[in-house]
């Protein structure tokens, strides 16, 4: 039998989650690990999304690692290039390069119940690992809807997250499909150069002003000289969002006031009442992600832009037909139609203890223990797994909470000693999800009257965390061994299968 390279931990993905896991493992004294990356550089979603206008709508001093503050952020809301450069910098700063394996897309990972390790087949070879940290991110695999007739379109088609920079949009008739966070950044960026822009809007988003500004040289100097100022700034940005989230989770009715401000934002930019009506949402603000832009509405009022207030239904050659029958001619189609979130693609490639894939296990809906582990998938955890998403704050806060959980998971394995694995108990997974879904019932994401990517095919919200980041931090501080079965490798010639050890709470 072939012996493969063995590592203690295999991290999958090198975005914020994977790099964060790598830093944390090193800090815990674990150096025997690799980071498997399907592409040729680090950065995850911030490498893949390079569309015109791409920027983060969470302020950079909060959208960065607490352990790697950056006094040099040039703007309050940084662009993709700066965030990507920051992740490259973090990679160097923490000496992560030797751990990186590029062009190593994971094809399949299988749990070996006898040897208590994962066998991982990648594009660059096979290896085994005691523990897998899956940090593939929820926004990594683009979703293009299966529009009838798409193969009859003679022009150019691409997704917002796979921008073709070699294709010249100047002077072209472009159809933009979707009005999510990506599309509202793309529209104002390309509108001045295209001949005609037709926006297919199935559901109007709520858009609020974006308080973006350059961070002055003097401010940056202060951040460099007095690190506590950087900390205080981060603390303030975090605290405001911690208070705001209460309205989303407990008192959605209070969001009516915010809706009035958002309507004023539309009215300021859009004078035509008919267009204004088309752009005004009919669901509670916050139900879908609140978008931030000062340039989106003004761009829609330009003479070369048409807003079709209906989804794209079919394509007949170069003619795009909306569900309401409106037609538009196009040379290029840009799909800003989001990602495979609730049907996490990596799940099809993870084969657990009973031979079933994680996707099969989750066919009724994703569910994990504390956003991290899944029953029947020992020593496997995901960073920002089910119900860890945020509607209004920085995902880096959630990632860092899960890194605490990872660190304690590794410590627990050390304390237990020997060849050992932890498998989430089904009862613990159910109890956690019951609590999460109970709290979800009154949130704006479930009651706001919209259909968002937070909900899965069964209408269950398996993406959002229905609380504050502080609550999640405290729920993931420690691994509670009572929530796990401890598996031990059989002693050769003595026991036929891994032993399960009961651990008392
Ligand atoms: P998204 O929010 O999932 O939006 C997809 C859009 O495509 C929706 O407007 C959807 O309409 C529309 N759509 C789907 N099929 C359609 C059809 N047949 N015809 C017309 N429209 C159709 O995707 P996204 O904009 O890429 O954003 C995904 C997430 O990425 C965001 O929510 C955010 O978390 C993150 N992101 C963040 C930033 C940032 O600044 N930090 C920037 C970009 C993205 P419906 O609304 O009707 O479903």
PDB file of C-alpha atoms in Angstrom, residues 206-210 258-271 276 291-298:
ATOM      1  CA  UNK A 206     -31.925  48.793   0.106  1.00  0.00           C
ATOM      2  CA  UNK A 207     -28.954  51.093  -0.452  1.00  0.00           C
ATOM      3  CA  UNK A 208     -27.604  53.531   2.149  1.00  0.00           C
ATOM      4  CA  UNK A 209     -24.924  56.217   1.726  1.00  0.00           C
ATOM      5  CA  UNK A 210     -21.324  55.067   2.046  1.00  0.00           C
ATOM      6  CA  UNK A 258     -33.678  53.265   8.815  1.00  0.00           C
ATOM      7  CA  UNK A 259     -36.012  52.581   5.883  1.00  0.00           C
ATOM      8  CA  UNK A 260     -37.082  56.225   5.909  1.00  0.00           C
ATOM      9  CA  UNK A 261     -33.419  57.296   5.676  1.00  0.00           C
ATOM     10  CA  UNK A 262     -32.847  54.842   2.838  1.00  0.00           C
ATOM     11  CA  UNK A 263     -35.913  56.151   0.955  1.00  0.00           C
ATOM     12  CA  UNK A 264     -34.528  59.657   1.327  1.00  0.00           C
ATOM     13  CA  UNK A 265     -31.290  58.364  -0.187  1.00  0.00           C
ATOM     14  CA  UNK A 266     -33.211  57.156  -3.256  1.00  0.00           C
ATOM     15  CA  UNK A 267     -35.177  60.395  -3.510  1.00  0.00           C
ATOM     16  CA  UNK A 268     -32.029  62.531  -3.355  1.00  0.00           C
ATOM     17  CA  UNK A 269     -30.480  60.791  -6.360  1.00  0.00           C
ATOM     18  CA  UNK A 270     -33.487  59.708  -8.442  1.00  0.00           C
ATOM     19  CA  UNK A 271     -35.868  62.458  -9.481  1.00  0.00           C
ATOM     20  CA  UNK A 276     -37.821  55.712  -8.006  1.00  0.00           C
ATOM     21  CA  UNK A 291     -25.817  47.870   0.591  1.00  0.00           C
ATOM     22  CA  UNK A 292     -23.677  50.994   0.781  1.00  0.00           C
ATOM     23  CA  UNK A 293     -23.060  53.247  -2.211  1.00  0.00           C
ATOM     24  CA  UNK A 294     -23.076  56.913  -3.171  1.00  0.00           C
ATOM     25  CA  UNK A 295     -22.708  56.199  -6.873  1.00  0.00           C
ATOM     26  CA  UNK A 296     -25.189  53.402  -7.632  1.00  0.00           C
ATOM     27  CA  UNK A 297     -28.414  55.459  -7.853  1.00  0.00           C
ATOM     28  CA  UNK A 298     -26.799  58.362  -9.752  1.00  0.00           C
TER      29      UNK A 298
END
